[in-house]
């Protein structure tokens, strides 16, 4: 039986700098491997819809007719199933998470333009 | 390259024998590992026991209509959790339960969801 | 004399990170009876097999529990591999062992913190989690997630660990191991900790068997039952023995976990030394047909995955019996006659994972 | 000047999440993230709390619990749905016992996505929630003044 | 006139001191846990926020007891700092404590009820030592008056080392610190949720908090008395005592009421009583 | 002197009347008037004699001493008659009666009993006691009118023997006046024995098996004490060189000559005031109807015990025997305070607290310095008022809620606010600053610390015991208050009002409790201090500063509850916290197995921590040792 066994750790902590990461004032870089939000290079996309089929949470909607690739950020579980499935490798997981929102808004929509090379719109 | 498949034995016994079987297992020093059920055309209730890492499964097949089962809580008190689960999720009537939650083990929105035809009227 | 106080303990309660409810009948502060009520997290995910194919179910399995997420995924994969007789590449098995043990270390450190919190030792909680964060960084670096690893895959693992990373991980782990010693010493020796744990929540050896306790709960009662001895993954190829303690009380269960922590470090070092080169997965073709019970040792004890396929994409039955589910009857036994103050300590001592339990 | 922004006390309840988000909420309290820097205390008691952090989906059994806790919190209060399960039901959306995200039970003020959600995301989310809290406090004040 | 000034100073300054003490406490605690911790003025932010919250309650009576609690703590402190009778101060403090317990009993809710019972158990634990401390001070200084005790020219703790030790022991109970934070603690994570304060919200919680500030300053005043012969020694001594309490808070698990009651009576019985008897025979 | 005779004879006369009259409105009116007259008489006596110091009177009546002797013998015969039908193991009761009667007869027959010139006297202590008996005693009798009606209404199986009840009740008062006014110890002895007899009959009133046993136990233990008294008289008559039974002379002779008889008679006081090891009779007395308990605890019987000890305090002062007597009191105080924690029966809690407080008084009187005596007298006053109130309050509550268990008193503040307030005042009076008990306790502490025997700081030990003993008192009173003020969900206002007589009695005592607290500097100044001065030529008085502070505290205690009426009640009411499992707002929650349960809250009785049985045995052993030591050191 010893008294104050944690005393050493506590005193050391008291005298040295805290272990705290001062987020949001100091942001750490995320690891390369970190799974965050799904991103798409819409111009490479062939709108095959495999990602939609493979998505376990049905977060992705691909509309061939309007050439839209949509994702519901509040459904995506960043599992990477779509990334693995994508035949054109145009999907990837960013290492940044998607931000908090005050309102349940519309899906993030990526529209493929007829003329490649022009900008994509984001709703 | 290897495949790890554990050796496991499976015997099928009659509904009437299960209590004796369980008592015998208990006497031999087996531990009750789990009770699971599969409901398709009939109910397959599988009891698993373990001793020294050797797993023995005992299966009872019940008819589709009015499935009933005697409780083995006499031999293994711990079976009450599994048997209550059988009652709540599968609609198998377990008689002689040492600790009977009377269908209140889980609060479900669908009655007996795992039964072949889940009974819909919840509330 | 009507001196009995009836207190609802939970579902919302600060010492419980997860909801479970106990009806506590107290006399002064002595617990006369404690009847548990579960099901607050019951989602019915076993039924999801009807809607998702067997490969997609890996993601569900990983999300059965956020603490032993990886081992859940691994167990599920092992069950499918058992049915389909898939040969998993050796390197994948070693990686599973490494990640599995990292997951165990993270789980045990987390538990140590929560346990300390359960008996009101706030600084010990904080320091345990400080150490755990170091490990989480390693996990994130190697798998991409902090708690949901997302690396399980039927037929192997989804990611490889480069040898350079392996070396770094080993170095980091050695530092973490050193830091952990300072903490486990407190659990082991501190008088106030011992006062709160020794002799509390006794589960005798006989009760442990008849009530079907698993994991550190059963090992704390002096029974060497550790499913890793079945030799799945790489556990058959490294040398280790199950940790047992004979105290049968909360202290013994705590000591089991403290010692397992170092056992896990050792296992990882061994696995890293032996890990062969090669692919990390094989392609899975066809559909599962047949049934299989996979038994895997989680940080909380033995988990059973039962799968039955009927040669379609969707499994016919998918069942998980998680360690906490098996530990509920022993918990009821342990709670009888304890003090109110010991309730959180005893509840935590089985390391309850309610989301596993109720699926 | 309102002090809600400087001292938001939180209560955490696990709806039916997988635990991942819960331990990340707890991780926020621990040394590495230490949200006490912002005056945040995990009170564990609805009557002391300003911010209700809820993880996991709403199911048959916890619906009433969540409502009880919400109703016992004094105004002004905000609700943060943490993790994909809490925001939309996530992977368990189709389970028979799951009703959906938190907004099926109580009004949600902030949705914090992630599976499992990251501590940084929780901090961002709570900071965003404080803006809502401030507004609600101001509204409460004017309501009191007009009453 | 001087007495009146003292009272006014106590009423006005003590909450600020108490709040600052709480702020420092929280920062030191955080540092000991390797955290950064809240800003120094955090306790004030908390209280000001609480005053802005809606006050919910279980019944109309309960908040009122807490107002009484605050009033009595202030009166007790006024008694103490105006140099009044030290025994009377201790008894008045007990009155305040009883009001706190009554407030916790009032809502008839399980956790708050158990908190109230534990609060009373704690009072039962520390009451003997407080009285013994007062007796010891009387025996050395030949006066019951704080005024005279504070004016005693020799270092009191040299005469009363055992009593001082026992007093430090129960100070942990009074400051609601681990290992004796039984009835309500600063940390939310305990088996009683928030114990005695569970059913209090908004302004009444703020009242409780302020009362605790007053109480803490009063207790520091008690510690001061042991070193009152020289304020240059006394003030650091008080701060060191407080620091020791924080350190103990961070190095012990919460113990049960059994242990609290038993140990504090034993400590009072051994350290306190032996000390008193020695004084009785030695100091004439 | 006439007023003394009035107080002595009027209750006795009325008792004979009540022995004849059946319970009807006329009888009730007569009881009320008698109560008023007795109270008025005691106040008048106080008014006349206060400030006149010691006054004694000669009783001119032929053969008065022979009449008293005859009375004693008759009493013994009556008691012997009552012993027909006792159990085998109670053989000691008749034995004690015979021995006592033998001693008295021996003294008388040998013609050695000296004459006492002035058989009656009055001084400030007598006045205080007379006021307690006269006012509180008659308030209790007044209360008894409607209480006994309800009592028989609630217990229809019991035979209505109210005639003998009121007969004994008033006779008892008469005897108590006799105890406090007799200067002749032989007379005092008779009155003393009459109180024993009265309590015996009153305790046995319900005529149940339990009541009868407890009555006999009370009789046996008090007779044991009486033996001490008789022994004291024998010593005075036969062995003492001073050869006197004049109380005033005994006290004036001091410890050198009189210590042995004084210790013997104090032993009788210890038994009568139910100190350990004799405490069991007072606990057994709880079976009697509540007015009896109230009477025994507050104004009669036990007060006779401490009266005699207080009276002898100047003799005991500074002696080892006195010191051990004080230790008996202190140990009793500590132990019974702790045991009281384990009790949930309200009357038992009150009983233990009575024993504890009497222990304190005995401790004060045993030390016998002027400060402790001052405290002892004040304690007696405060205790009488508060305890009377509490017992009567519990009696009314029992009739209204059908239980005397503290656990059943939750929500009293809502469903019976009047009774709740009365009880709260009583409880506050018992333990909290600035009410009387606490003030006195505080003075005791001061006094003990500075007292010493032969330069040894012996009082410190008692002060330490006191420090430990006060803590449990705080605990059990506060938790009782907590029960009363807690507000369970869904509680309606109680039906049926408290009968007018009971209510009047309660209000009178409640006002008296507050008044004694408020006026206690006056009480001390007017009646206690002169008594102390007359004995010690010096006295304590509260410093002005403290008096002011106490007044401020008291004002706060009164003002705070009143200001509640003005306190804003605009709070939003929400259900209590039940871990989120609430069902509705009545304190119910959804428990395991889907059962909706009511959350119940019970107090702590620490039964696993303190055991009533073990503590009782331990303290009985300790106190027996102390008594033996007390007698052993009497020669020192």
Short mmCIF file of N, CA, C and O in Angstrom, two decimals, chain C residues 5-10 13-15 26 29 117-123 125-127 130 190-193 195-196 339-342 344, chain E residues 29 32-35 110-111 113-114 118 121 178-179 181 187-194 249-259:
data_model
loop_
_atom_site.label_atom_id
_atom_site.label_comp_id
_atom_site.label_asym_id
_atom_site.label_seq_id
_atom_site.Cartn_x
_atom_site.Cartn_y
_atom_site.Cartn_z
N UNK C 5 -34.63 2.68 0.14
CA UNK C 5 -34.62 3.72 -0.88
C UNK C 5 -34.57 3.04 -2.24
O UNK C 5 -33.81 2.10 -2.42
N UNK C 6 -35.39 3.49 -3.16
CA UNK C 6 -35.33 2.93 -4.51
C UNK C 6 -34.82 4.02 -5.45
O UNK C 6 -35.41 5.09 -5.54
N UNK C 7 -33.72 3.72 -6.08
CA UNK C 7 -33.06 4.72 -6.91
C UNK C 7 -32.92 4.19 -8.33
O UNK C 7 -32.48 3.06 -8.52
N UNK C 8 -33.30 4.97 -9.30
CA UNK C 8 -32.99 4.57 -10.67
C UNK C 8 -31.56 4.96 -11.00
O UNK C 8 -31.19 6.11 -10.84
N UNK C 9 -30.77 4.01 -11.38
CA UNK C 9 -29.37 4.30 -11.73
C UNK C 9 -29.29 4.23 -13.24
O UNK C 9 -29.33 3.16 -13.81
N UNK C 10 -29.17 5.38 -13.88
CA UNK C 10 -29.18 5.41 -15.33
C UNK C 10 -30.61 5.46 -15.83
O UNK C 10 -31.52 5.56 -15.02
N UNK C 13 -26.49 8.71 -16.84
CA UNK C 13 -25.76 8.86 -15.59
C UNK C 13 -24.32 9.20 -15.94
O UNK C 13 -23.73 8.57 -16.81
N UNK C 14 -23.75 10.18 -15.25
CA UNK C 14 -22.42 10.63 -15.67
C UNK C 14 -21.32 9.58 -15.62
O UNK C 14 -20.36 9.69 -16.38
N UNK C 15 -21.43 8.59 -14.73
CA UNK C 15 -20.34 7.60 -14.74
C UNK C 15 -20.54 6.56 -15.83
O UNK C 15 -19.67 5.76 -16.08
N UNK C 26 -31.90 0.30 -1.97
CA UNK C 26 -30.83 0.58 -1.01
C UNK C 26 -31.35 0.56 0.42
O UNK C 26 -32.49 0.95 0.68
N UNK C 29 -26.79 2.83 2.40
CA UNK C 29 -26.18 2.83 1.07
C UNK C 29 -25.88 1.43 0.59
O UNK C 29 -25.19 1.24 -0.39
N UNK C 117 -12.24 7.01 -13.05
CA UNK C 117 -13.32 7.97 -12.94
C UNK C 117 -14.46 7.39 -12.11
O UNK C 117 -15.11 8.10 -11.35
N UNK C 118 -14.67 6.08 -12.26
CA UNK C 118 -15.75 5.42 -11.53
C UNK C 118 -15.57 5.53 -10.03
O UNK C 118 -16.54 5.64 -9.30
N UNK C 119 -14.32 5.49 -9.57
CA UNK C 119 -14.14 5.71 -8.13
C UNK C 119 -13.62 7.11 -7.83
O UNK C 119 -13.03 7.36 -6.78
N UNK C 120 -13.88 8.02 -8.74
CA UNK C 120 -13.66 9.42 -8.44
C UNK C 120 -12.21 9.86 -8.41
O UNK C 120 -11.85 10.77 -7.69
N UNK C 121 -11.37 9.20 -9.19
CA UNK C 121 -9.96 9.58 -9.23
C UNK C 121 -9.74 10.34 -10.53
O UNK C 121 -9.31 9.77 -11.52
N UNK C 122 -10.05 11.61 -10.51
CA UNK C 122 -10.12 12.35 -11.77
C UNK C 122 -8.76 12.45 -12.44
O UNK C 122 -8.64 12.32 -13.65
N UNK C 123 -7.72 12.71 -11.65
CA UNK C 123 -6.44 12.94 -12.32
C UNK C 123 -5.92 11.66 -12.95
O UNK C 123 -5.28 11.69 -14.00
N UNK C 125 -7.79 9.39 -14.27
CA UNK C 125 -8.57 9.32 -15.50
C UNK C 125 -7.90 10.15 -16.59
O UNK C 125 -7.64 9.69 -17.70
N UNK C 126 -7.59 11.39 -16.23
CA UNK C 126 -7.00 12.30 -17.21
C UNK C 126 -5.67 11.75 -17.73
O UNK C 126 -5.41 11.77 -18.93
N UNK C 127 -4.84 11.26 -16.80
CA UNK C 127 -3.52 10.80 -17.24
C UNK C 127 -3.63 9.53 -18.08
O UNK C 127 -2.89 9.36 -19.04
N UNK C 130 -4.55 10.64 -21.41
CA UNK C 130 -3.44 11.35 -22.05
C UNK C 130 -2.54 10.33 -22.74
O UNK C 130 -2.15 10.52 -23.91
N UNK C 190 -1.69 2.02 -5.10
CA UNK C 190 -2.20 3.15 -4.32
C UNK C 190 -3.22 2.70 -3.27
O UNK C 190 -4.12 1.91 -3.55
N UNK C 191 -3.07 3.22 -2.08
CA UNK C 191 -3.92 2.75 -0.98
C UNK C 191 -5.38 3.10 -1.23
O UNK C 191 -6.26 2.29 -0.97
N UNK C 192 -5.63 4.31 -1.74
CA UNK C 192 -7.04 4.68 -1.91
C UNK C 192 -7.68 3.86 -3.02
O UNK C 192 -8.84 3.48 -2.92
N UNK C 193 -6.90 3.55 -4.06
CA UNK C 193 -7.45 2.72 -5.13
C UNK C 193 -7.75 1.33 -4.59
O UNK C 193 -8.82 0.76 -4.83
N UNK C 195 -8.38 0.51 -1.59
CA UNK C 195 -9.51 0.57 -0.67
C UNK C 195 -10.84 0.50 -1.43
O UNK C 195 -11.84 0.00 -0.93
N UNK C 196 -10.85 1.03 -2.62
CA UNK C 196 -12.09 1.03 -3.39
C UNK C 196 -12.28 -0.23 -4.23
O UNK C 196 -13.36 -0.45 -4.77
N UNK C 339 -21.97 -1.61 -1.85
CA UNK C 339 -22.33 -0.26 -1.43
C UNK C 339 -22.70 0.56 -2.66
O UNK C 339 -22.23 0.29 -3.76
N UNK C 340 -23.53 1.58 -2.46
CA UNK C 340 -23.91 2.43 -3.58
C UNK C 340 -22.67 2.98 -4.28
O UNK C 340 -22.59 3.02 -5.51
N UNK C 341 -21.69 3.39 -3.47
CA UNK C 341 -20.49 3.97 -4.05
C UNK C 341 -19.75 2.96 -4.92
O UNK C 341 -19.00 3.34 -5.82
N UNK C 342 -19.94 1.67 -4.64
CA UNK C 342 -19.23 0.66 -5.42
C UNK C 342 -19.95 0.30 -6.70
O UNK C 342 -19.39 -0.40 -7.54
N UNK C 344 -20.81 1.99 -9.45
CA UNK C 344 -20.10 2.32 -10.70
C UNK C 344 -18.83 1.51 -10.86
O UNK C 344 -18.50 1.09 -11.96
N UNK E 29 -5.49 22.43 -10.68
CA UNK E 29 -5.98 21.06 -10.90
C UNK E 29 -5.74 20.65 -12.34
O UNK E 29 -5.23 19.56 -12.62
N UNK E 32 -2.18 19.92 -12.96
CA UNK E 32 -1.77 18.65 -12.39
C UNK E 32 -2.24 17.49 -13.25
O UNK E 32 -1.69 16.40 -13.19
N UNK E 33 -3.28 17.75 -14.02
CA UNK E 33 -3.77 16.71 -14.91
C UNK E 33 -3.22 16.91 -16.31
O UNK E 33 -3.74 16.37 -17.28
N UNK E 34 -2.18 17.74 -16.39
CA UNK E 34 -1.53 17.98 -17.67
C UNK E 34 -2.46 18.66 -18.67
O UNK E 34 -2.39 18.43 -19.86
N UNK E 35 -3.36 19.49 -18.15
CA UNK E 35 -4.25 20.23 -19.04
C UNK E 35 -3.97 21.72 -18.90
O UNK E 35 -3.30 22.14 -17.97
N UNK E 110 -34.02 11.18 -5.58
CA UNK E 110 -33.08 10.21 -5.02
C UNK E 110 -31.65 10.72 -4.84
O UNK E 110 -31.09 10.64 -3.76
N UNK E 111 -31.08 11.28 -5.90
CA UNK E 111 -29.68 11.65 -5.79
C UNK E 111 -29.48 12.82 -4.84
O UNK E 111 -28.52 12.86 -4.07
N UNK E 113 -31.37 13.53 -2.38
CA UNK E 113 -31.63 13.02 -1.04
C UNK E 113 -30.41 12.31 -0.47
O UNK E 113 -30.01 12.57 0.67
N UNK E 114 -29.81 11.45 -1.28
CA UNK E 114 -28.62 10.75 -0.80
C UNK E 114 -27.51 11.77 -0.56
O UNK E 114 -26.76 11.66 0.41
N UNK E 118 -25.52 12.34 2.88
CA UNK E 118 -24.05 12.31 2.94
C UNK E 118 -23.50 13.63 3.46
O UNK E 118 -22.50 13.65 4.17
N UNK E 121 -23.68 13.32 7.01
CA UNK E 121 -22.63 12.42 7.48
C UNK E 121 -21.29 13.14 7.53
O UNK E 121 -20.51 12.97 8.47
N UNK E 178 -11.58 15.38 -3.18
CA UNK E 178 -11.26 13.98 -3.09
C UNK E 178 -10.23 13.84 -1.96
O UNK E 178 -9.39 14.71 -1.82
N UNK E 179 -10.22 12.83 -1.15
CA UNK E 179 -11.05 11.63 -1.18
C UNK E 179 -12.41 11.75 -0.50
O UNK E 179 -13.08 10.76 -0.37
N UNK E 181 -15.07 13.94 -1.32
CA UNK E 181 -16.09 14.72 -2.01
C UNK E 181 -17.34 13.86 -2.19
O UNK E 181 -17.68 13.47 -3.29
N UNK E 187 -16.50 17.69 -9.75
CA UNK E 187 -16.48 16.89 -10.96
C UNK E 187 -17.83 16.23 -11.11
O UNK E 187 -18.37 15.70 -10.16
N UNK E 188 -18.32 16.26 -12.32
CA UNK E 188 -19.64 15.67 -12.53
C UNK E 188 -19.65 14.17 -12.43
O UNK E 188 -20.67 13.56 -12.17
N UNK E 189 -18.48 13.56 -12.62
CA UNK E 189 -18.48 12.11 -12.74
C UNK E 189 -18.50 11.44 -11.39
O UNK E 189 -17.50 11.01 -10.89
N UNK E 190 -19.63 11.33 -10.78
CA UNK E 190 -19.67 10.54 -9.58
C UNK E 190 -20.99 9.81 -9.49
O UNK E 190 -21.92 10.11 -10.20
N UNK E 191 -21.02 8.85 -8.56
CA UNK E 191 -22.18 7.97 -8.52
C UNK E 191 -23.46 8.72 -8.18
O UNK E 191 -24.54 8.25 -8.46
N UNK E 192 -23.32 9.92 -7.61
CA UNK E 192 -24.51 10.65 -7.20
C UNK E 192 -24.89 11.74 -8.19
O UNK E 192 -25.60 12.66 -7.83
N UNK E 193 -24.41 11.65 -9.42
CA UNK E 193 -24.62 12.70 -10.40
C UNK E 193 -24.04 13.99 -9.83
O UNK E 193 -22.84 14.15 -9.83
N UNK E 194 -24.87 14.88 -9.28
CA UNK E 194 -24.30 16.05 -8.61
C UNK E 194 -24.69 16.07 -7.14
O UNK E 194 -24.63 17.09 -6.48
N UNK E 249 -6.44 16.27 -3.48
CA UNK E 249 -7.58 16.05 -4.36
C UNK E 249 -7.16 15.26 -5.59
O UNK E 249 -7.89 14.41 -6.09
N UNK E 250 -5.98 15.55 -6.08
CA UNK E 250 -5.54 14.92 -7.32
C UNK E 250 -4.78 13.62 -7.12
O UNK E 250 -4.39 12.99 -8.09
N UNK E 251 -4.55 13.25 -5.88
CA UNK E 251 -3.78 12.03 -5.68
C UNK E 251 -4.57 10.96 -4.95
O UNK E 251 -4.02 9.95 -4.57
N UNK E 252 -5.86 11.20 -4.75
CA UNK E 252 -6.65 10.19 -4.06
C UNK E 252 -7.94 9.89 -4.81
O UNK E 252 -8.53 10.77 -5.43
N UNK E 253 -8.34 8.63 -4.70
CA UNK E 253 -9.65 8.24 -5.21
C UNK E 253 -10.69 8.67 -4.19
O UNK E 253 -10.38 8.88 -3.02
N UNK E 254 -11.93 8.80 -4.64
CA UNK E 254 -12.99 9.13 -3.70
C UNK E 254 -13.24 7.91 -2.81
O UNK E 254 -13.32 6.79 -3.30
N UNK E 255 -13.33 8.14 -1.52
CA UNK E 255 -13.56 7.02 -0.61
C UNK E 255 -15.01 7.04 -0.14
O UNK E 255 -15.76 7.95 -0.45
N UNK E 256 -15.36 6.02 0.63
CA UNK E 256 -16.77 5.91 1.02
C UNK E 256 -17.05 6.66 2.31
O UNK E 256 -16.14 7.08 3.01
N UNK E 257 -18.33 6.81 2.62
CA UNK E 257 -18.67 7.54 3.86
C UNK E 257 -18.23 6.77 5.09
O UNK E 257 -17.88 7.37 6.10
N UNK E 258 -18.22 5.43 5.00
CA UNK E 258 -17.73 4.64 6.12
C UNK E 258 -16.34 5.11 6.53
O UNK E 258 -16.08 5.40 7.68
N UNK E 259 -15.50 5.14 5.50
CA UNK E 259 -14.10 5.50 5.77
C UNK E 259 -14.01 6.94 6.25
O UNK E 259 -13.26 7.25 7.17
#
